[in-house]
mmCIF file of C-alpha atoms in Angstrom:
data_model
loop_
_atom_site.group_PDB
_atom_site.id
_atom_site.type_symbol
_atom_site.label_atom_id
_atom_site.label_comp_id
_atom_site.label_asym_id
_atom_site.label_seq_id
_atom_site.Cartn_x
_atom_site.Cartn_y
_atom_site.Cartn_z
ATOM 1 C CA MET A 431 8.383 18.367 77.388
ATOM 2 C CA ASN A 432 8.649 20.533 80.592
ATOM 3 C CA THR A 433 7.057 23.490 79.383
ATOM 4 C CA ALA A 434 6.537 25.488 82.771
ATOM 5 C CA THR A 435 10.282 25.394 83.413
ATOM 6 C CA LEU A 436 11.604 27.132 79.732
ATOM 7 C CA ASP A 437 8.257 29.354 80.359
ATOM 8 C CA ALA A 438 9.514 30.353 84.270
ATOM 9 C CA LEU A 439 12.764 31.179 83.238
ATOM 10 C CA ALA A 440 12.150 33.025 80.264
ATOM 11 C CA ARG A 441 10.008 35.396 82.563
ATOM 12 C CA SER A 442 13.037 35.461 85.038
ATOM 13 C CA LEU A 443 15.077 37.251 82.370
ATOM 14 C CA THR A 444 13.396 39.866 81.561
ATOM 15 C CA GLY A 445 14.794 41.919 84.352
ATOM 16 C CA PRO A 446 18.353 41.784 82.898
ATOM 17 C CA PHE A 447 17.483 41.377 79.514
ATOM 18 C CA ALA A 448 14.600 43.999 76.807
ATOM 19 C CA PHE A 449 13.780 40.079 75.504
ATOM 20 C CA CYS A 450 14.329 36.357 76.659
ATOM 21 C CA GLY A 451 12.961 33.574 74.198
ATOM 22 C CA ILE A 452 13.247 30.251 73.675
ATOM 23 C CA ALA A 453 12.150 27.830 71.100
ATOM 24 C CA VAL A 454 12.408 23.845 71.848
ATOM 25 C CA ARG A 455 11.467 20.886 69.359
ATOM 26 C CA GLN A 456 10.875 17.710 70.987
ATOM 27 C CA GLY A 457 9.802 14.748 68.294
ATOM 28 C CA ALA A 458 6.827 16.653 66.463
ATOM 29 C CA ASP A 459 6.555 18.930 69.791
ATOM 30 C CA ALA A 460 7.094 22.828 69.615
ATOM 31 C CA HIS A 461 6.742 25.178 72.426
ATOM 32 C CA PHE A 462 8.338 29.598 72.140
ATOM 33 C CA ALA A 463 8.373 30.676 75.748
ATOM 34 C CA ILE A 464 8.891 34.286 75.813
ATOM 35 C CA GLY A 465 9.882 37.051 78.305
ATOM 36 C CA THR A 466 9.917 40.479 77.914
ATOM 37 C CA GLY A 467 11.077 44.214 79.063
ATOM 38 C CA ASP A 468 8.474 46.924 80.155
ATOM 39 C CA GLY A 469 6.929 48.537 77.662
ATOM 40 C CA ILE A 470 8.872 45.677 74.558
ATOM 41 C CA ALA A 471 6.516 43.613 72.905
ATOM 42 C CA ALA A 472 7.476 40.380 71.472
ATOM 43 C CA ASP A 473 5.736 37.056 70.024
ATOM 44 C CA PRO A 474 7.553 33.929 68.062
ATOM 45 C CA ASP A 475 6.673 35.885 65.200
ATOM 46 C CA THR A 476 8.537 39.611 66.121
ATOM 47 C CA LEU A 477 12.173 40.403 63.842
ATOM 48 C CA PHE A 478 15.114 40.947 64.807
ATOM 49 C CA ARG A 479 18.644 41.180 63.999
ATOM 50 C CA VAL A 480 20.420 37.428 64.144
ATOM 51 C CA ALA A 481 24.598 38.600 63.972
ATOM 52 C CA SER A 482 26.213 35.172 62.836
ATOM 53 C CA ILE A 483 23.111 32.492 62.487
ATOM 54 C CA SER A 484 23.321 34.387 59.695
ATOM 55 C CA LYS A 485 26.252 31.862 58.232
ATOM 56 C CA MET A 486 23.680 29.387 58.413
ATOM 57 C CA VAL A 487 21.945 30.629 55.527
ATOM 58 C CA THR A 488 24.697 32.931 53.580
ATOM 59 C CA ALA A 489 26.313 28.925 53.437
ATOM 60 C CA ALA A 490 23.190 27.373 51.997
ATOM 61 C CA ALA A 491 22.385 30.302 49.153
ATOM 62 C CA PHE A 492 26.336 29.970 48.699
ATOM 63 C CA GLU A 493 25.515 25.633 47.711
ATOM 64 C CA VAL A 494 23.554 25.993 46.060
ATOM 65 C CA ALA A 495 24.739 29.143 43.776
ATOM 66 C CA ALA A 496 27.421 26.514 42.886
ATOM 67 C CA THR A 497 25.186 23.483 42.501
ATOM 68 C CA GLY A 498 23.345 25.752 39.854
ATOM 69 C CA ALA A 499 27.012 26.724 38.040
ATOM 70 C CA GLY A 500 27.573 23.027 37.684
ATOM 71 C CA LEU A 501 30.802 22.550 39.854
ATOM 72 C CA ALA A 502 31.497 19.006 41.416
ATOM 73 C CA ARG A 503 33.806 20.310 43.753
ATOM 74 C CA PRO A 504 33.119 23.817 44.858
ATOM 75 C CA TYR A 505 35.203 24.303 48.159
ATOM 76 C CA ASP A 506 38.361 23.413 45.543
ATOM 77 C CA VAL A 507 38.057 26.186 43.005
ATOM 78 C CA PRO A 508 40.625 29.242 43.973
ATOM 79 C CA ALA A 509 38.011 31.981 45.464
ATOM 80 C CA ALA A 510 40.057 34.595 42.899
ATOM 81 C CA GLU A 511 38.756 32.494 39.525
ATOM 82 C CA VAL A 512 35.425 33.303 40.877
ATOM 83 C CA LEU A 513 35.385 36.745 42.525
ATOM 84 C CA GLY A 514 36.997 37.712 39.348
ATOM 85 C CA PHE A 515 39.772 39.645 41.391
ATOM 86 C CA ASP A 516 43.320 38.777 43.052
ATOM 87 C CA LEU A 517 43.386 37.620 46.623
ATOM 88 C CA THR A 518 46.355 36.335 47.811
ATOM 89 C CA HIS A 519 48.613 36.711 50.778
ATOM 90 C CA PRO A 520 50.512 38.510 49.994
ATOM 91 C CA GLN A 521 53.247 35.910 52.731
ATOM 92 C CA TRP A 522 52.282 33.065 50.736
ATOM 93 C CA PRO A 523 51.180 34.339 47.019
ATOM 94 C CA ALA A 524 51.958 30.779 45.909
ATOM 95 C CA THR A 525 49.003 29.800 48.262
ATOM 96 C CA PRO A 526 45.685 29.710 47.032
ATOM 97 C CA ILE A 527 42.824 30.671 49.078
ATOM 98 C CA THR A 528 39.271 28.732 47.491
ATOM 99 C CA LEU A 529 35.893 28.920 49.057
ATOM 100 C CA GLY A 530 36.147 25.639 51.125
ATOM 101 C CA MET A 531 39.164 28.268 52.656
ATOM 102 C CA LEU A 532 36.202 30.600 53.273
ATOM 103 C CA MET A 533 33.105 28.327 53.986
ATOM 104 C CA THR A 534 35.542 27.107 57.229
ATOM 105 C CA HIS A 535 37.850 30.490 58.320
ATOM 106 C CA THR A 536 40.608 29.029 57.353
ATOM 107 C CA SER A 537 41.832 31.285 54.370
ATOM 108 C CA GLY A 538 44.127 33.649 56.444
ATOM 109 C CA LEU A 539 41.789 36.584 56.328
ATOM 110 C CA TRP A 540 40.932 37.869 59.330
ATOM 111 C CA ASP A 541 38.688 41.102 60.908
ATOM 112 C CA GLU A 542 41.451 43.091 62.432
ATOM 113 C CA GLY A 543 41.277 45.054 58.979
ATOM 114 C CA GLY A 544 38.476 45.561 58.936
ATOM 115 C CA TYR A 545 34.732 43.813 57.431
ATOM 116 C CA LEU A 546 32.621 46.571 56.857
ATOM 117 C CA PHE A 547 32.944 48.008 52.767
ATOM 118 C CA ASP A 548 31.105 51.510 51.590
ATOM 119 C CA GLY A 549 32.198 50.583 47.774
ATOM 120 C CA PRO A 550 33.148 47.988 45.517
ATOM 121 C CA ILE A 551 35.074 45.218 47.560
ATOM 122 C CA PRO A 552 37.279 44.785 45.127
ATOM 123 C CA VAL A 553 38.551 48.439 45.137
ATOM 124 C CA GLN A 554 38.763 48.410 49.266
ATOM 125 C CA PHE A 555 40.092 45.762 49.751
ATOM 126 C CA ASP A 556 43.664 45.534 51.316
ATOM 127 C CA PRO A 557 45.387 42.736 52.089
ATOM 128 C CA ASP A 558 48.034 44.612 54.198
ATOM 129 C CA ALA A 559 45.533 44.641 56.506
ATOM 130 C CA MET A 560 42.935 41.985 56.155
ATOM 131 C CA PHE A 561 45.774 38.908 56.165
ATOM 132 C CA SER A 562 46.384 37.506 59.301
ATOM 133 C CA PRO A 563 49.791 36.117 59.418
ATOM 134 C CA GLU A 564 48.944 32.436 59.197
ATOM 135 C CA GLU A 565 49.370 30.732 55.707
ATOM 136 C CA PRO A 566 45.389 29.558 54.309
ATOM 137 C CA GLY A 567 44.522 26.340 54.336
ATOM 138 C CA THR A 568 46.571 25.689 58.211
ATOM 139 C CA PHE A 569 44.720 28.058 60.603
ATOM 140 C CA PHE A 570 41.399 28.128 62.147
ATOM 141 C CA ARG A 571 40.210 31.862 62.118
ATOM 142 C CA TYR A 572 36.741 32.851 62.660
ATOM 143 C CA CYS A 573 36.646 35.493 60.117
ATOM 144 C CA ASN A 574 32.700 37.106 58.933
ATOM 145 C CA LEU A 575 34.756 38.700 56.414
ATOM 146 C CA GLY A 576 34.647 35.518 54.478
ATOM 147 C CA TYR A 577 31.111 34.909 54.257
ATOM 148 C CA ILE A 578 31.425 38.620 52.446
ATOM 149 C CA LEU A 579 33.067 37.161 49.714
ATOM 150 C CA LEU A 580 32.275 33.627 49.381
ATOM 151 C CA ALA A 581 28.229 35.320 49.131
ATOM 152 C CA ALA A 582 29.895 37.365 47.133
ATOM 153 C CA ALA A 583 31.213 34.598 44.938
ATOM 154 C CA ALA A 584 27.749 33.100 44.928
ATOM 155 C CA GLU A 585 26.194 36.168 42.788
ATOM 156 C CA LYS A 586 29.507 35.996 40.362
ATOM 157 C CA LEU A 587 28.232 31.666 40.086
ATOM 158 C CA SER A 588 24.706 32.374 39.637
ATOM 159 C CA GLY A 589 24.674 35.961 37.994
ATOM 160 C CA ARG A 590 21.356 36.619 41.302
ATOM 161 C CA ARG A 591 21.909 39.092 43.050
ATOM 162 C CA PHE A 592 22.414 36.732 46.911
ATOM 163 C CA ASP A 593 18.930 38.531 49.234
ATOM 164 C CA GLU A 594 16.815 36.629 45.994
ATOM 165 C CA ILE A 595 19.036 33.673 46.475
ATOM 166 C CA VAL A 596 18.664 33.804 50.067
ATOM 167 C CA ALA A 597 15.131 33.993 48.989
ATOM 168 C CA LYS A 598 13.671 32.166 46.640
ATOM 169 C CA ASP A 599 16.090 29.163 47.029
ATOM 170 C CA VAL A 600 16.931 29.288 51.592
ATOM 171 C CA LEU A 601 14.352 30.643 53.467
ATOM 172 C CA GLY A 602 11.063 30.326 50.544
ATOM 173 C CA PRO A 603 10.594 27.088 50.741
ATOM 174 C CA HIS A 604 10.221 26.077 54.192
ATOM 175 C CA ASP A 605 8.459 29.438 54.749
ATOM 176 C CA ILE A 606 11.080 30.707 56.764
ATOM 177 C CA ALA A 607 9.740 35.071 57.000
ATOM 178 C CA GLY A 608 12.851 36.940 56.339
ATOM 179 C CA GLY A 609 15.764 38.794 54.831
ATOM 180 C CA LEU A 610 19.845 40.611 54.818
ATOM 181 C CA ASN A 611 19.122 43.579 56.250
ATOM 182 C CA TRP A 612 15.756 43.309 55.654
ATOM 183 C CA VAL A 613 15.837 43.356 51.983
ATOM 184 C CA GLY A 614 12.534 41.038 51.151
ATOM 185 C CA VAL A 615 11.389 40.883 54.103
ATOM 186 C CA PRO A 616 6.896 41.120 53.398
ATOM 187 C CA PRO A 617 4.986 44.004 54.640
ATOM 188 C CA PRO A 618 3.087 42.686 57.143
ATOM 189 C CA ALA A 619 5.745 41.351 58.856
ATOM 190 C CA MET A 620 7.880 44.784 58.939
ATOM 191 C CA ARG A 621 5.038 45.418 61.518
ATOM 192 C CA ASN A 622 5.945 43.255 63.739
ATOM 193 C CA THR A 623 9.297 43.762 64.847
ATOM 194 C CA LEU A 624 12.015 45.118 67.554
ATOM 195 C CA PRO A 625 15.167 46.618 67.408
ATOM 196 C CA THR A 626 18.949 44.941 69.314
ATOM 197 C CA TYR A 627 19.436 46.437 72.437
ATOM 198 C CA ARG A 628 21.997 47.355 74.608
ATOM 199 C CA HIS A 629 21.619 47.869 78.765
ATOM 200 C CA ASP A 630 23.457 51.724 79.661
ATOM 201 C CA GLY A 631 23.302 50.964 82.393
ATOM 202 C CA GLN A 632 19.931 53.081 82.811
ATOM 203 C CA THR A 633 18.251 51.685 80.251
ATOM 204 C CA PHE A 634 17.704 49.578 77.412
ATOM 205 C CA ALA A 635 18.992 51.662 74.227
ATOM 206 C CA PRO A 636 18.424 50.574 70.264
ATOM 207 C CA GLN A 637 21.923 49.594 69.222
ATOM 208 C CA ILE A 638 20.356 49.541 65.572
ATOM 209 C CA ASP A 639 16.744 49.072 63.378
ATOM 210 C CA ALA A 640 14.895 51.243 65.133
ATOM 211 C CA PRO A 641 13.399 52.067 63.567
ATOM 212 C CA PRO A 642 14.423 49.525 60.766
ATOM 213 C CA VAL A 643 16.133 50.748 57.294
ATOM 214 C CA HIS A 644 16.656 48.908 54.179
ATOM 215 C CA PRO A 645 19.591 49.041 52.538
ATOM 216 C CA ASN A 646 20.843 50.904 49.088
ATOM 217 C CA LEU A 647 20.779 49.540 46.543
ATOM 218 C CA THR A 648 20.127 51.401 43.632
ATOM 219 C CA SER A 649 23.520 50.831 41.189
ATOM 220 C CA CYS A 650 24.535 47.906 43.216
ATOM 221 C CA GLN A 651 26.505 45.174 40.673
ATOM 222 C CA LEU A 652 26.906 41.533 41.406
ATOM 223 C CA GLY A 653 30.085 40.519 43.214
ATOM 224 C CA LEU A 654 31.115 43.456 44.364
ATOM 225 C CA ASP A 655 28.165 45.004 46.714
ATOM 226 C CA THR A 656 27.491 42.271 47.831
ATOM 227 C CA TRP A 657 28.157 43.180 51.864
ATOM 228 C CA ARG A 658 24.983 45.620 51.122
ATOM 229 C CA PHE A 659 23.125 43.193 52.346
ATOM 230 C CA SER A 660 25.290 42.275 55.575
ATOM 231 C CA PRO A 661 25.162 38.094 54.541
ATOM 232 C CA GLN A 662 27.973 37.653 57.531
ATOM 233 C CA GLY A 663 25.108 39.040 60.285
ATOM 234 C CA GLY A 664 22.613 40.552 59.080
ATOM 235 C CA LEU A 665 20.219 38.852 59.024
ATOM 236 C CA ARG A 666 16.556 39.697 60.320
ATOM 237 C CA LEU A 667 14.953 36.206 61.691
ATOM 238 C CA SER A 668 12.451 35.898 64.203
ATOM 239 C CA LEU A 669 12.241 32.876 66.827
ATOM 240 C CA ARG A 670 10.246 30.723 65.062
ATOM 241 C CA GLY A 671 12.218 31.081 62.054
ATOM 242 C CA MET A 672 15.317 29.879 63.770
ATOM 243 C CA LEU A 673 13.410 26.860 65.482
ATOM 244 C CA THR A 674 12.633 26.461 61.793
ATOM 245 C CA LEU A 675 16.790 26.835 60.580
ATOM 246 C CA ALA A 676 17.396 24.310 64.068
ATOM 247 C CA ASP A 677 15.409 21.395 61.660
ATOM 248 C CA VAL A 678 16.276 21.755 57.735
ATOM 249 C CA LEU A 679 20.174 23.659 57.385
ATOM 250 C CA ILE A 680 21.572 21.201 60.090
ATOM 251 C CA SER A 681 19.955 18.073 58.727
ATOM 252 C CA ALA A 682 20.811 18.839 55.727
ATOM 253 C CA ASN A 683 24.595 19.598 55.987
ATOM 254 C CA ASP A 684 26.073 17.433 58.533
ATOM 255 C CA THR A 685 29.649 16.609 56.936
ATOM 256 C CA PRO A 686 32.577 19.399 58.868
ATOM 257 C CA LEU A 687 34.988 19.981 56.487
ATOM 258 C CA TRP A 688 37.940 21.629 59.004
ATOM 259 C CA GLN A 689 37.962 19.951 62.351
ATOM 260 C CA THR A 690 40.346 20.964 64.783
ATOM 261 C CA ALA A 691 42.641 17.632 63.825
ATOM 262 C CA ASP A 692 43.732 19.677 61.172
ATOM 263 C CA GLY A 693 46.144 21.942 62.637
ATOM 264 C CA PRO A 694 45.335 24.700 65.056
ATOM 265 C CA GLY A 695 43.618 27.459 65.425
ATOM 266 C CA ASP A 696 41.686 30.565 68.071
ATOM 267 C CA TYR A 697 39.116 27.712 69.154
ATOM 268 C CA LEU A 698 37.355 30.218 71.789
ATOM 269 C CA ASP A 699 38.016 27.487 74.686
ATOM 270 C CA GLY A 700 35.996 25.256 73.383
ATOM 271 C CA LEU A 701 33.298 26.865 71.927
ATOM 272 C CA MET A 702 34.665 27.002 68.384
ATOM 273 C CA GLN A 703 35.378 23.223 68.001
ATOM 274 C CA ASP A 704 34.775 21.628 63.920
ATOM 275 C CA TYR A 705 33.504 23.838 60.754
ATOM 276 C CA GLY A 706 31.252 23.137 58.297
ATOM 277 C CA ALA A 707 29.018 25.134 55.847
ATOM 278 C CA GLY A 708 28.193 27.898 57.918
ATOM 279 C CA LEU A 709 27.915 24.933 60.619
ATOM 280 C CA GLN A 710 29.560 24.534 63.543
ATOM 281 C CA PHE A 711 30.062 20.748 65.155
ATOM 282 C CA LEU A 712 30.548 20.952 68.988
ATOM 283 C CA PRO A 713 31.613 16.887 69.088
ATOM 284 C CA ASP A 714 32.477 17.462 72.990
ATOM 285 C CA PRO A 715 30.922 21.317 74.237
ATOM 286 C CA PRO A 716 32.057 21.936 77.360
ATOM 287 C CA PHE A 717 29.194 23.166 78.288
ATOM 288 C CA TYR A 718 26.616 20.022 77.370
ATOM 289 C CA PRO A 719 26.306 16.895 77.434
ATOM 290 C CA ARG A 720 26.219 15.726 74.649
ATOM 291 C CA PRO A 721 27.186 17.112 70.664
ATOM 292 C CA LEU A 722 25.955 18.751 68.297
ATOM 293 C CA THR A 723 25.180 21.047 65.065
ATOM 294 C CA GLY A 724 24.871 24.995 64.878
ATOM 295 C CA HIS A 725 26.147 28.445 65.292
ATOM 296 C CA PHE A 726 26.076 31.512 67.791
ATOM 297 C CA ALA A 727 25.574 34.989 67.842
ATOM 298 C CA ASN A 728 27.002 37.576 68.983
ATOM 299 C CA ALA A 729 27.076 41.931 67.928
ATOM 300 C CA TYR A 730 25.020 45.228 68.808
ATOM 301 C CA GLY A 731 23.453 44.082 72.112
ATOM 302 C CA PHE A 732 22.226 40.038 70.939
ATOM 303 C CA LYS A 733 24.218 37.036 72.109
ATOM 304 C CA GLY A 734 21.443 33.702 70.296
ATOM 305 C CA GLY A 735 22.644 30.127 68.998
ATOM 306 C CA VAL A 736 20.121 27.714 66.786
ATOM 307 C CA TRP A 737 21.220 24.574 67.539
ATOM 308 C CA ARG A 738 20.684 20.073 67.126
ATOM 309 C CA ASP A 739 21.276 17.722 69.657
ATOM 310 C CA GLY A 740 20.311 14.771 67.549
ATOM 311 C CA GLU A 741 20.714 11.996 69.982
ATOM 312 C CA ALA A 742 17.776 13.334 72.134
ATOM 313 C CA ASP A 743 16.122 14.836 69.111
ATOM 314 C CA ILE A 744 16.064 18.323 70.846
ATOM 315 C CA SER A 745 16.143 21.480 67.949
ATOM 316 C CA PHE A 746 16.389 24.559 69.873
ATOM 317 C CA ALA A 747 17.619 28.039 69.148
ATOM 318 C CA TYR A 748 17.094 30.880 71.897
ATOM 319 C CA ALA A 749 17.966 35.014 71.456
ATOM 320 C CA LEU A 750 18.587 37.449 74.854
ATOM 321 C CA ASN A 751 18.670 40.532 73.901
ATOM 322 C CA GLY A 752 19.819 43.979 75.617
ATOM 323 C CA LEU A 753 23.753 42.884 76.845
ATOM 324 C CA PRO A 754 25.491 45.797 79.497
ATOM 325 C CA LEU A 755 26.619 48.381 76.878
ATOM 326 C CA GLY A 756 30.365 47.301 76.133
ATOM 327 C CA ASP A 757 30.618 43.557 76.544
ATOM 328 C CA GLU A 758 31.815 41.691 73.435
ATOM 329 C CA ASP A 759 32.386 38.794 75.584
ATOM 330 C CA ASP A 760 32.235 35.905 73.400
ATOM 331 C CA ALA A 761 32.200 32.922 76.194
ATOM 332 C CA LEU A 762 28.958 31.822 77.101
ATOM 333 C CA CYS A 763 27.050 34.091 79.840
ATOM 334 C CA ASN A 764 25.994 32.761 83.226
ATOM 335 C CA VAL A 765 21.954 33.058 81.026
ATOM 336 C CA GLU A 766 23.064 31.460 78.173
ATOM 337 C CA HIS A 767 24.799 28.403 81.254
ATOM 338 C CA GLN A 768 21.088 27.752 82.127
ATOM 339 C CA ILE A 769 19.172 27.175 78.400
ATOM 340 C CA PHE A 770 21.494 24.484 78.091
ATOM 341 C CA ALA A 771 21.175 23.133 81.796
ATOM 342 C CA VAL A 772 17.346 23.527 80.885
ATOM 343 C CA ILE A 773 17.674 21.870 77.509
ATOM 344 C CA ALA A 774 20.103 19.315 78.050
ATOM 345 C CA ALA A 775 17.540 17.901 81.318
ATOM 346 C CA MET A 776 14.439 17.292 78.652
ATOM 347 C CA LYS A 777 16.186 13.901 76.843
ATOM 348 C CA ASP A 778 14.893 11.776 79.250
ATOM 349 C CA ARG A 779 11.039 13.598 79.744
#
């Protein structure tokens, strides 16, 4: 493994970013390359918000709950039967919305109507605003709201709070330190955290987690207040934890549930292709020479990814913290292209 190239790349990015971390495992060998800006400290075990990489863990927790509830075909189950409230597309009332549709971003829900709740989900759910024009099951549209409902379904199926499922059945068995919105993060780990920054033109300004704040879980009701954990993007994880996810979760779920051939969608110029249980499957990524499985993330000034290149036996993860204020572009930035190029070249080394 050419670790010198990784280290040099990470260090070179400490000007445009507050933090750059790249973790790679090839065979039995793992390496962590880290660069930080002036006055910012981080190591492979520093915890930070990993945005939509959370969906890998949320999907795994749902599958634990579904298995425990004895659902033989959980993806075919109408979501309303589990959630306990009406989940009907106003324009397509005869089309059931299944748990599998929530999982694969094909439910007809979208984020245009908002997904940041501050009260019980059924009370604040607005079907007129939260559904897109497409019929459920016919169109792929990436949707954070669907994963909040999927986590709520996991609570209903299991009778357990969602953070407990994540801690005991997903992260715990693999010794991964982390938690949703800091819930369940061990006290020693709380002493090694990093805010998510934006560059405002002069300095890096914290956007979230300065300092870390736990959600108010008083009177938290199962299946109604699951949004408090931000299951769509609120996981706090380290670079080491991200790399472990690439090793264990991707290999456990290797089957797409929705493929581009199944229907039209907003596939973001090839950054989205097939989708499974919280996993993106890229059989032909436009930025990498071999198939990839994993997940991208982009929020609050953070960009990252957790990926597995099975053909080359390479697991890797990267975290970029400190994007410019106002940069909301989901397209790969130049730095991400550099990272993927370095990883791609490792196959024959």
